[in-house]
Structure formats: structure tokens, C-alpha cells
Coordinates of C-alpha atoms in Angstrom, one line a residue:
M1 CA 0.0 0.0 0.0
A2 CA 1.3 3.5 -1.0
K3 CA 2.2 5.9 1.8
V4 CA -0.2 8.9 2.0
V5 CA 1.0 12.5 2.3
C6 CA -0.7 15.9 2.3
V7 CA 0.5 18.9 0.3
T8 CA -1.3 22.2 1.1
G9 CA -1.6 24.9 -1.5
A10 CA -1.3 22.4 -4.3
S11 CA -2.2 24.8 -7.1
G12 CA 0.9 26.9 -6.4
Y13 CA 4.0 26.6 -8.5
I14 CA 6.3 24.8 -6.0
A15 CA 3.6 22.7 -4.6
S16 CA 2.4 21.5 -8.0
W17 CA 5.9 20.2 -8.8
L18 CA 6.1 18.6 -5.3
V19 CA 2.8 16.8 -6.0
K20 CA 4.1 15.6 -9.4
L21 CA 7.3 14.3 -7.8
L22 CA 5.5 12.6 -5.0
L23 CA 3.1 10.9 -7.4
L24 CA 6.0 9.7 -9.6
R25 CA 7.6 8.2 -6.5
G26 CA 4.5 6.2 -5.8
Y27 CA 2.9 8.2 -2.9
T28 CA -0.8 8.8 -2.7
V29 CA -1.2 12.6 -2.3
K30 CA -4.0 14.4 -0.5
A31 CA -3.7 18.0 -1.7
T32 CA -5.6 21.1 -0.7
V33 CA -6.8 23.6 -3.2
R34 CA -9.5 26.3 -3.4
N35 CA -11.4 24.5 -6.2
L36 CA -11.8 20.8 -6.6
R37 CA -10.7 18.5 -9.5
A38 CA -9.6 14.9 -9.1
E39 CA -7.5 12.1 -10.7
E40 CA -5.9 8.7 -9.8
R41 CA -3.8 8.8 -6.6
L42 CA -4.3 12.5 -6.3
H43 CA -7.1 13.3 -3.8
L44 CA -8.0 17.0 -3.8
C45 CA -9.5 18.5 -0.7
E46 CA -11.0 21.9 -0.4
A47 CA -9.4 23.9 2.5
N48 CA -8.9 27.5 3.6
L49 CA -6.1 28.6 5.9
L50 CA -8.3 31.1 7.5
E51 CA -11.0 28.5 8.5
E52 CA -10.2 26.5 11.6
G53 CA -10.4 22.8 11.1
S54 CA -10.7 22.9 7.3
F55 CA -7.5 20.9 6.9
D56 CA -8.5 18.1 9.3
S57 CA -9.8 15.7 6.7
A58 CA -6.9 16.4 4.3
V59 CA -4.2 15.5 6.9
D60 CA -6.2 12.6 8.5
G61 CA -4.3 9.3 7.8
C62 CA -1.2 11.0 6.3
E63 CA 2.3 10.1 7.2
G64 CA 3.6 13.5 6.3
V65 CA 2.4 17.1 5.5
F66 CA 4.2 19.4 3.1
H67 CA 2.8 22.8 4.1
T68 CA 3.2 25.1 1.1
A69 CA -0.1 27.0 1.2
S70 CA -0.1 30.8 1.9
P71 CA -3.0 33.0 2.9
V72 CA -1.6 35.9 1.0
S73 CA -3.5 37.2 -2.0
L74 CA -1.9 40.2 -3.7
S75 CA -3.7 42.7 -5.9
V76 CA -1.7 45.5 -7.7
S77 CA -4.8 47.7 -7.5
D78 CA -4.9 47.4 -3.7
P79 CA -2.9 50.3 -2.2
Q80 CA -3.0 48.7 1.3
V81 CA -0.8 45.7 0.2
P82 CA 3.0 46.3 -0.1
L83 CA 4.5 44.5 -3.1
L84 CA 8.0 43.0 -2.6
V85 CA 10.1 42.7 -5.6

């Protein structure tokens, strides 16, 4: 039986490559995203960093968690958000 791991923020650039690498290595991946789509050993779980308990089902039964999610959402038109270059 394949080991199960969780990757948060799976739609991000680094996390998406991490998911791909883990799948290629035979892991079953439970990944959190804002919108759901599914395939094979990739189990997508809807979760929000700002909602307490929303990651519980994603990490349940996992042997490891790769936490790559970030609650930051930048908008160039928002003068309250400093942009770092």
C-alpha cells in the first residue's frame, strides 16, 4: 500500500511540482486547493487557511504534510498591500 502524504496549496508553482514528484515516487497525495478536480492517486481536498479545522480531513491518515499554502492574496490595484520585488 502506498504511503499517504498531504500537500497544502497544491495549485501553487512549487507545490504542483512537489505533487508531481511525490506521485512519480508512488505516494498517494492528498492535496488542498481552493477549487476541486480529481485524478488517480491525487485526492484534492477543499481547504482554507483562514478557516479553523478545514485541513483536518486532508491530513487525516497522512504520514507527512508538506505545508506550502499561503493565505496571502496580492492585488496590484490594492494600495494597502505592499509589493515586494
